[in-house]
PDB file of C-alpha atoms and ligand atoms in Angstrom:
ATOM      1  CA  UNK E1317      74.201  88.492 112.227  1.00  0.00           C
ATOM      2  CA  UNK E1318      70.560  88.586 112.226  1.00  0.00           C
ATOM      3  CA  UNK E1319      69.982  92.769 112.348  1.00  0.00           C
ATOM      4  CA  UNK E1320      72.213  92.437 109.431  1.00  0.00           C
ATOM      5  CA  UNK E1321      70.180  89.530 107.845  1.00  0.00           C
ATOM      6  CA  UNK E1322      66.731  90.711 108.016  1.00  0.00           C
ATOM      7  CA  UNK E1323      67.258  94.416 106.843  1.00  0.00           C
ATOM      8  CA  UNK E1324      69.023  93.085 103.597  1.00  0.00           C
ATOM      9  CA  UNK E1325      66.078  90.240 103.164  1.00  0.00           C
ATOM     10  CA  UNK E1326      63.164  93.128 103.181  1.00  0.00           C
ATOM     11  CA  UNK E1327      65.120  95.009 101.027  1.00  0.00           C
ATOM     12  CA  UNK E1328      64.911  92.140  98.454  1.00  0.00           C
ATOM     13  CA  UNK E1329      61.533  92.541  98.664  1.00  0.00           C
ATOM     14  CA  UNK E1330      61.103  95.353  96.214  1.00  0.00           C
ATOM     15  CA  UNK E1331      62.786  93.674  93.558  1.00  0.00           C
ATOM     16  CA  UNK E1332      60.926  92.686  90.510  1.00  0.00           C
ATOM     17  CA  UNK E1333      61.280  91.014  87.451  1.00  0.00           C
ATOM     18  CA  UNK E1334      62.904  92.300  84.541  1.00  0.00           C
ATOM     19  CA  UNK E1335      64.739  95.045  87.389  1.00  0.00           C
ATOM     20  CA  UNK E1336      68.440  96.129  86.741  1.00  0.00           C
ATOM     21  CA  UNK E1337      70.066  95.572  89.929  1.00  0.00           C
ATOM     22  CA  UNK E1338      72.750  97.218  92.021  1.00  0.00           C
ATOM     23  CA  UNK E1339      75.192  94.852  94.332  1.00  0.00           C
ATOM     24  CA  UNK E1340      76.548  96.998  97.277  1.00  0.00           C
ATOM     25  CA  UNK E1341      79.342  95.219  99.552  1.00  0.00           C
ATOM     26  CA  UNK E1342      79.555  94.550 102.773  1.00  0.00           C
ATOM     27  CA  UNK E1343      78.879  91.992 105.630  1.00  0.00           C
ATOM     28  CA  UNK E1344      75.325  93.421 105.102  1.00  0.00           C
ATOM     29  CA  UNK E1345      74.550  93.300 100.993  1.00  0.00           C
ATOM     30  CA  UNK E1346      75.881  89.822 101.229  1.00  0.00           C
ATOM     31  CA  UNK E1347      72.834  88.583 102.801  1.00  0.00           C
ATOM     32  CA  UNK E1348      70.850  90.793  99.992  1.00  0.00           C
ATOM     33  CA  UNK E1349      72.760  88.681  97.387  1.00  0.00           C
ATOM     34  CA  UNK E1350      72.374  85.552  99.276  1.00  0.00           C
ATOM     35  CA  UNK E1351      68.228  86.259  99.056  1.00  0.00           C
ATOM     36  CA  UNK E1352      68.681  87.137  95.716  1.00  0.00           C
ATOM     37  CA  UNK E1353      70.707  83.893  94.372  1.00  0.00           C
ATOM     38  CA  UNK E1354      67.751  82.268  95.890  1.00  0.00           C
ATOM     39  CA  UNK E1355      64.912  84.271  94.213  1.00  0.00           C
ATOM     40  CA  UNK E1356      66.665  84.213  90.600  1.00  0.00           C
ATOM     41  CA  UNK E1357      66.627  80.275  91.376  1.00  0.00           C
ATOM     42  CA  UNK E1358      63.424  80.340  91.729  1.00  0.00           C
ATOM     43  CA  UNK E1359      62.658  82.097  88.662  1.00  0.00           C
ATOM     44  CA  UNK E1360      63.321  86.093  89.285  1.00  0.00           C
ATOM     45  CA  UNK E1361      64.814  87.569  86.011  1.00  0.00           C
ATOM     46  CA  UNK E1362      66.947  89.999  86.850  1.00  0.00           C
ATOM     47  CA  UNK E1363      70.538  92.109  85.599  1.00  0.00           C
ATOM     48  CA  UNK E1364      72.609  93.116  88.476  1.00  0.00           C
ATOM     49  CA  UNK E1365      75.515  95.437  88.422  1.00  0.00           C
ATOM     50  CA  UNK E1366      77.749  94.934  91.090  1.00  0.00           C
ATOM     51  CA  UNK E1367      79.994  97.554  92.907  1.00  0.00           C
ATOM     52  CA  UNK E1368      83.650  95.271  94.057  1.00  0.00           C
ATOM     53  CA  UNK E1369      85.105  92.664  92.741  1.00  0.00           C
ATOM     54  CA  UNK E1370      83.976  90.173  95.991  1.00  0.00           C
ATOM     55  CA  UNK E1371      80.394  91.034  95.232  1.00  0.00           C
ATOM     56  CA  UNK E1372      80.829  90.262  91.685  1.00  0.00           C
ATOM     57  CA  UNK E1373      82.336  86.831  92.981  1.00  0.00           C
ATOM     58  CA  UNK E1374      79.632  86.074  95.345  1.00  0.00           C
ATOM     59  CA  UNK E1375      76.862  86.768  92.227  1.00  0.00           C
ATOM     60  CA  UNK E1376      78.893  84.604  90.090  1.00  0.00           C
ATOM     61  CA  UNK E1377      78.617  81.856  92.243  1.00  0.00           C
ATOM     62  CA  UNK E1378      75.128  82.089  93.452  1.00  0.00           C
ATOM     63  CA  UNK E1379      74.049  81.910  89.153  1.00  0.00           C
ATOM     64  CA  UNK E1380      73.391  86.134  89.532  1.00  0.00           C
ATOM     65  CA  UNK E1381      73.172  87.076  86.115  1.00  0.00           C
ATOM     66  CA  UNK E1382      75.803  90.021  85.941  1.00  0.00           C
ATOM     67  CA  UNK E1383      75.261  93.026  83.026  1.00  0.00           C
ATOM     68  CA  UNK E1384      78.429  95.350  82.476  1.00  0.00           C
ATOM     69  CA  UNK E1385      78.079  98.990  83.923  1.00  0.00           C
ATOM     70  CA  UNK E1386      79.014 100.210  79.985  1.00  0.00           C
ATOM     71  CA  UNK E1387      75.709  98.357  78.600  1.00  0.00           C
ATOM     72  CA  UNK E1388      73.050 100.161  80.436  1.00  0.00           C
ATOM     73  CA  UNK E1389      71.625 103.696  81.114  1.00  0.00           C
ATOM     74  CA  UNK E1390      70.219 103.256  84.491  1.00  0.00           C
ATOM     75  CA  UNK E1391      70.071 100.823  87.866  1.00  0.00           C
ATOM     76  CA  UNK E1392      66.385 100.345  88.548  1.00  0.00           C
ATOM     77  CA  UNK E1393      67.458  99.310  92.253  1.00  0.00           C
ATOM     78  CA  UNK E1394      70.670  99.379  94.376  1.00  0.00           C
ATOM     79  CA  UNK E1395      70.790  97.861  97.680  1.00  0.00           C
ATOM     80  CA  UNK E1396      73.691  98.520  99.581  1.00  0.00           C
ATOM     81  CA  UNK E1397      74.814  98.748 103.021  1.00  0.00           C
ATOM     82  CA  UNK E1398      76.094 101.615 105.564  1.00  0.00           C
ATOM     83  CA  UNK E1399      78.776 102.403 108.150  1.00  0.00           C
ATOM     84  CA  UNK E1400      76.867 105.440 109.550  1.00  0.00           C
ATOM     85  CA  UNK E1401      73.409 107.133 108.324  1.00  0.00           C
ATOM     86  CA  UNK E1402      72.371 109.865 109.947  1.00  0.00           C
ATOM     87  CA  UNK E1403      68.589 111.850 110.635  1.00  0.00           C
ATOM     88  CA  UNK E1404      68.915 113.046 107.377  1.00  0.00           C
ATOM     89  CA  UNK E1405      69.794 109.823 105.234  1.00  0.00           C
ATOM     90  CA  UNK E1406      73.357 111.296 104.565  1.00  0.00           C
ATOM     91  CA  UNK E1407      76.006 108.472 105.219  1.00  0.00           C
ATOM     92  CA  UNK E1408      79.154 107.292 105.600  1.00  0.00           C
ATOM     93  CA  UNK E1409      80.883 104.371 103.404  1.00  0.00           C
ATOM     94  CA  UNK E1410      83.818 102.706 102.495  1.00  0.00           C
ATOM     95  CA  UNK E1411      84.697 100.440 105.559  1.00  0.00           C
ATOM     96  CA  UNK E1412      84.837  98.081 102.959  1.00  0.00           C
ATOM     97  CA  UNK E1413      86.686 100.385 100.705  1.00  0.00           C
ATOM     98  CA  UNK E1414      84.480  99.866  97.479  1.00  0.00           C
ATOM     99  CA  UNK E1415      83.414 103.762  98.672  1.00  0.00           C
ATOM    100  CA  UNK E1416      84.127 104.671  94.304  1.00  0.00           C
ATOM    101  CA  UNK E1417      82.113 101.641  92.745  1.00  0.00           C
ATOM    102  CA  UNK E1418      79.228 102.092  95.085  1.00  0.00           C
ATOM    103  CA  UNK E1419      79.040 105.574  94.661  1.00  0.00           C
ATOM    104  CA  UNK E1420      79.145 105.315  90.730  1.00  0.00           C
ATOM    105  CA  UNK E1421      76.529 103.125  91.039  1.00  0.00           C
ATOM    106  CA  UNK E1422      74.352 104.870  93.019  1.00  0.00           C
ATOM    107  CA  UNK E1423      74.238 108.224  91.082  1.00  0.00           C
ATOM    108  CA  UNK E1424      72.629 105.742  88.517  1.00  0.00           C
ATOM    109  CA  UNK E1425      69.788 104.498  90.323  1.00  0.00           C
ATOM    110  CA  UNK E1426      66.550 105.176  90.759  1.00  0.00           C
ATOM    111  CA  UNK E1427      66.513 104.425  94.063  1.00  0.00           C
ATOM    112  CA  UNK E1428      68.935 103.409  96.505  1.00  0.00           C
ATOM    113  CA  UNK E1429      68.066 101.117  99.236  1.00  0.00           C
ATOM    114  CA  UNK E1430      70.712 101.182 102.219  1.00  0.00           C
ATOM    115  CA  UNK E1431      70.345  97.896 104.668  1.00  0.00           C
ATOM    116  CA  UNK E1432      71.828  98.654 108.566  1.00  0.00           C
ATOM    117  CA  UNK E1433      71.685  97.030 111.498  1.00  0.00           C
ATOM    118  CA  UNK E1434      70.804  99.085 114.443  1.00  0.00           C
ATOM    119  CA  UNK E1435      74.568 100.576 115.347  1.00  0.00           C
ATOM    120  CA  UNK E1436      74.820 102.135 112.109  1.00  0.00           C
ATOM    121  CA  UNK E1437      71.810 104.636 112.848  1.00  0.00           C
ATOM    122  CA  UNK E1438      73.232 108.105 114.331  1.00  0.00           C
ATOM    123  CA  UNK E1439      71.785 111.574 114.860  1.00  0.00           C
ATOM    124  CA  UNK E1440      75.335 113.289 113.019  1.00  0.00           C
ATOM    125  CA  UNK E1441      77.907 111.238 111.151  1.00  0.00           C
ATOM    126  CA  UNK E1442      81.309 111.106 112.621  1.00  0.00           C
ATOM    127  CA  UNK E1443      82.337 108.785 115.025  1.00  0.00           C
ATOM    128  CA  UNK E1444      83.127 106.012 112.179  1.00  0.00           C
ATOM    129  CA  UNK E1445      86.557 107.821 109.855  1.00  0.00           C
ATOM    130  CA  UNK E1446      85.863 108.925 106.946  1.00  0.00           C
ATOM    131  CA  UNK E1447      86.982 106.898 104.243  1.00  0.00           C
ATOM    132  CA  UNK E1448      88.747 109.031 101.022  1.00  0.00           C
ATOM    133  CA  UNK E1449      90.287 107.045  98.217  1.00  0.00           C
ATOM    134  CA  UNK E1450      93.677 108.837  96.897  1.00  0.00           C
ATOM    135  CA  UNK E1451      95.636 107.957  94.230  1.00  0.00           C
ATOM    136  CA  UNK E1452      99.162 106.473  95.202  1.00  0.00           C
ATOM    137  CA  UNK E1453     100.904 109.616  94.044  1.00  0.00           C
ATOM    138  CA  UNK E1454     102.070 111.922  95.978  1.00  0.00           C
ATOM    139  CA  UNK E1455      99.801 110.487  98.638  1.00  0.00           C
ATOM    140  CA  UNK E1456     101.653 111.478 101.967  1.00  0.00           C
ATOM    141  CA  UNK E1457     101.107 115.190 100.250  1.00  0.00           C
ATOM    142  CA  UNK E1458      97.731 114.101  99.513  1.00  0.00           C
ATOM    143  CA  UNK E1459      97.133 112.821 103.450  1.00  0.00           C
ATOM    144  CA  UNK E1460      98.422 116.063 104.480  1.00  0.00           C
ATOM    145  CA  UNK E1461      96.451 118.915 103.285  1.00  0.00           C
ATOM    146  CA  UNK E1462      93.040 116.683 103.754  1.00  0.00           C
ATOM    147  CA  UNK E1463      94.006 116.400 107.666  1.00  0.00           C
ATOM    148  CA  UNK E1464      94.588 120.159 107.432  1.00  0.00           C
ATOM    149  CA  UNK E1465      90.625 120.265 106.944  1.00  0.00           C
ATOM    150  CA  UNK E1466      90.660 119.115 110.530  1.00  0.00           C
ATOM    151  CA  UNK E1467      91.110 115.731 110.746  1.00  0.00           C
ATOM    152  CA  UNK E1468      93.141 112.691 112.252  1.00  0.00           C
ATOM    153  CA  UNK E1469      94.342 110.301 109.032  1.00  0.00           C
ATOM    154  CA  UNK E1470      95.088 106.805 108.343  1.00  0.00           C
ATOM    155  CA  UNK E1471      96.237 105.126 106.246  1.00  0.00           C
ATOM    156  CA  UNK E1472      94.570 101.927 105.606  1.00  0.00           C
ATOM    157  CA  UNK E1473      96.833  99.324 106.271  1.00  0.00           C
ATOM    158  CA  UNK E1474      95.693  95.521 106.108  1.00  0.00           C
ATOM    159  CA  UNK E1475      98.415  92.650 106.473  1.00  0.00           C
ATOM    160  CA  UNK E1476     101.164  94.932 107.139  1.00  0.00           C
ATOM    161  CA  UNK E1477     100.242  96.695 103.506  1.00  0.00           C
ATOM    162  CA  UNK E1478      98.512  99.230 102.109  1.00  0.00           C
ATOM    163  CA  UNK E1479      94.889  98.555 101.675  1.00  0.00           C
ATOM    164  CA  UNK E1480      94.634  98.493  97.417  1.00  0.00           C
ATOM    165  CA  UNK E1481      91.104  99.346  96.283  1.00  0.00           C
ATOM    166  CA  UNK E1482      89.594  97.046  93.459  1.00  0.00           C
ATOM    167  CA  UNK E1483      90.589 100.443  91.385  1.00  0.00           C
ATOM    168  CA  UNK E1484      94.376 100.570  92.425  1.00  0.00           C
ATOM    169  CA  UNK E1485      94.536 102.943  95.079  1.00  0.00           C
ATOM    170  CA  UNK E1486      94.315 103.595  98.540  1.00  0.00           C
ATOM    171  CA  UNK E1487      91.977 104.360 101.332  1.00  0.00           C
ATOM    172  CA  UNK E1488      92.750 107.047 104.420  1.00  0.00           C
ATOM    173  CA  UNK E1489      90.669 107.049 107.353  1.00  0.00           C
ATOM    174  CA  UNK E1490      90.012 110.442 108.332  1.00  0.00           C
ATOM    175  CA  UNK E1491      88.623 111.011 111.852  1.00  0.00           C
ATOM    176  CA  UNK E1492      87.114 114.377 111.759  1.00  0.00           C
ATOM    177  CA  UNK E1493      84.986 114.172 115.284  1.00  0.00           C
ATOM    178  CA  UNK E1494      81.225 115.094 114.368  1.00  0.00           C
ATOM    179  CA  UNK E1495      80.835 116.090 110.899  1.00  0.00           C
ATOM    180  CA  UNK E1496      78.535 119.092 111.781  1.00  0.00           C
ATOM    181  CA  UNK E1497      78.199 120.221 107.772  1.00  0.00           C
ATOM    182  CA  UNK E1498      78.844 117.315 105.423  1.00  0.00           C
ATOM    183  CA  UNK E1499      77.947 118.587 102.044  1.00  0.00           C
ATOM    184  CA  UNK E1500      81.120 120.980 102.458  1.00  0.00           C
ATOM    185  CA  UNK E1501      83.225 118.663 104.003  1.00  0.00           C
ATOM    186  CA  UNK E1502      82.804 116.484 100.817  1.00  0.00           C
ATOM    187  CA  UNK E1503      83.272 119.316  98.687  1.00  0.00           C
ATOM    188  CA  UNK E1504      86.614 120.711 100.156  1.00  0.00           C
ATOM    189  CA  UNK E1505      88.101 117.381 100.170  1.00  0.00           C
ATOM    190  CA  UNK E1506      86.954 116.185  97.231  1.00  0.00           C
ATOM    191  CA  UNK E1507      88.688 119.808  95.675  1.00  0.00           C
ATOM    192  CA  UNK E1508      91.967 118.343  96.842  1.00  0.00           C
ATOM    193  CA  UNK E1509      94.267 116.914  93.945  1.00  0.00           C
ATOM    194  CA  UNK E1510      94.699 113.355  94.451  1.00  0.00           C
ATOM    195  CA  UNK E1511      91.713 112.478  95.925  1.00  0.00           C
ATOM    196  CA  UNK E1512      89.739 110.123  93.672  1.00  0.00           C
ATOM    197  CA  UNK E1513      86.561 110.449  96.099  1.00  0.00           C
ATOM    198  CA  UNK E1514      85.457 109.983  99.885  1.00  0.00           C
ATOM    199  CA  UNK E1515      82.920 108.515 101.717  1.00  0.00           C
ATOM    200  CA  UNK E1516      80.074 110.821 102.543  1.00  0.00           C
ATOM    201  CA  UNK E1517      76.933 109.982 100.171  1.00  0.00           C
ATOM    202  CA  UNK E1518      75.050 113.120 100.675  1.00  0.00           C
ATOM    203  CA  UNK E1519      71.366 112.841 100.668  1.00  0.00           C
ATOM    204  CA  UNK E1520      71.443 109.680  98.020  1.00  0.00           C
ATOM    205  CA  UNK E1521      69.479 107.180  99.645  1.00  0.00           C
ATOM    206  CA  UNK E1522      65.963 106.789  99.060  1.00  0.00           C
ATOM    207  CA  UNK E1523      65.045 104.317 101.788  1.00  0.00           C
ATOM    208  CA  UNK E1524      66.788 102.713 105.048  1.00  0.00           C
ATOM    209  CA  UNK E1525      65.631  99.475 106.156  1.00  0.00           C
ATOM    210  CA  UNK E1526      67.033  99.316 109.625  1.00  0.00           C
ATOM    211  CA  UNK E1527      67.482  95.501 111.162  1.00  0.00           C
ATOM    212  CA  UNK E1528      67.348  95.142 115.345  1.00  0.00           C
ATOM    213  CA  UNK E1529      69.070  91.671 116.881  1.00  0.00           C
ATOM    214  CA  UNK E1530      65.587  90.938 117.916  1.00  0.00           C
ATOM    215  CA  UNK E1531      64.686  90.374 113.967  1.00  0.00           C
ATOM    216  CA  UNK E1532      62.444  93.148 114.281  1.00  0.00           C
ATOM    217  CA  UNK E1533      62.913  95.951 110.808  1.00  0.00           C
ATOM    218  CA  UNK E1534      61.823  99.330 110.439  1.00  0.00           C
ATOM    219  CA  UNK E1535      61.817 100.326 107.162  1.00  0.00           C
ATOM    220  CA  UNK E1536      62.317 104.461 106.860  1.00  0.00           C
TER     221      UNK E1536
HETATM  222  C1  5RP R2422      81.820  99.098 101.690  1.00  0.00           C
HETATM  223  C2  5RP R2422      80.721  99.786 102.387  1.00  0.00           C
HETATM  224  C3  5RP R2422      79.813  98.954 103.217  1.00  0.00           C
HETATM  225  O1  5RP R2422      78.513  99.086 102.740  1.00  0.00           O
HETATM  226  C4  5RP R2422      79.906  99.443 104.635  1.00  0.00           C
HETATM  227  O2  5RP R2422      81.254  99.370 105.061  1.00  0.00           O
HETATM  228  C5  5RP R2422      79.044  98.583 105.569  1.00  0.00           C
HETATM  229  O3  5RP R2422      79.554  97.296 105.636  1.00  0.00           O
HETATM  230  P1  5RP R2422      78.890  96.167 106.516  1.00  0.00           P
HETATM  231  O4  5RP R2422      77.547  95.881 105.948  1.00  0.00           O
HETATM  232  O5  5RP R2422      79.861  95.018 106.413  1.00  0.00           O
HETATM  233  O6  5RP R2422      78.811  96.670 107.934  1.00  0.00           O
HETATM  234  O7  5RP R2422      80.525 100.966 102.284  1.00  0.00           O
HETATM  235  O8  5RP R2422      82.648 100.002 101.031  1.00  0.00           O
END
């Protein structure tokens, strides 16, 4: 898709040689990795850390040089993508369900990049569910008390199964309507027991490079 495509390409654009890298993962990033498998073939030395297993697969195979999470202090850049990001840069991820990895790595980069296409852009986050990752555990209990915070849950089922997150657990969609204060919605449900973490990045990003069909970018 080319919104898709041309927001991920600029955001290759600020990567430099010598740069530790950040994957995201998504229909979006891949076009970021694409770009990048194509720079480092041309030369660009870089490390990249990537945050699922399928983005680690799609580096391997473009020649990506990969660099363990454990080996290194800090991500120079991460460029991931979005389902929602609102006025204020807060967002909402984990369509994809890789919602843990890619927040882990962001909280170690220096900057964050995130690469939309036009629908993702929103005045207040809500309309796309929530994504929370719970441990299998007790997870109908789990479900429960985070749709007593006022929402309608999910859980994620793909192929007639439980969606299983590249960490082992699963993902419930919670649609909450507008989220109208979403630093204490991810507090409260990230206070529930079970919950491993949920999808609302609060004010992480550092730059949005929105992508229009037209292959026009602006770059926030
Ligand atoms: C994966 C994510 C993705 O970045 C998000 O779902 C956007 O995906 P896409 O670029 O395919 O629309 O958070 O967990």
């Amino acid at each position: 898709m080319e919104s898709k495509r041309v927001a991920a390409e600029k955001a290759v654009e600020y990567i430099r040689d010598g740069m530790v890298v950040g994957l995201g993962t998504g229909s979006t990033t891949y076009w970021a990795i694409q770009k990048l498998g194509q720079k480092v073939k041309s030369g660009l030395s870089i490390n990249a850390v990537a945050t699922s297993i399928n983005s680690e697969n799609l580096a391997k195979e473009l020649g990506i040089p990969l660099i363990s999470i454990s080996k290194i202090e800090e991500i120079d850049i991460t460029i991931d993508g979005a389902d929602e990001v609102d006025d204020e840069w807060n967002l909402i991820k984990g369509g994809g369900g890789a919602l843990l990895r890619e927040k882990i790595v962001a909280s170690f980069s220096n900057e964050l990049i995130i690469v939309v296409d036009e629908s993702k852009k929103v005045n207040r986050l809500g309309k796309f569910p929530l994504p929370v990752e719970l441990v299998k555990f007790g997870y109908e209990v789990t479900q429960k008390k985070i749709s007593k915070l006022g929402c309608v849950t999910k859980l994620r089922i793909v192929d007639n199964k439980p969606f299983i997150t590249d960490n082992g657990n699963y993902i419930v969609d919670c649609d909450f309507g507008n989220i109208d204060h979403p630093k204490d919605l991810h507090t409260a449900i990230n206070m529930i027991p079970g919950v491993v973490d949920n999808g609302l990045f609060i004010k992480i990003a550092t730059k949005v490079i929105v992508g229009y069909q037209d292959g026009s970018i602006v770059d926030l």
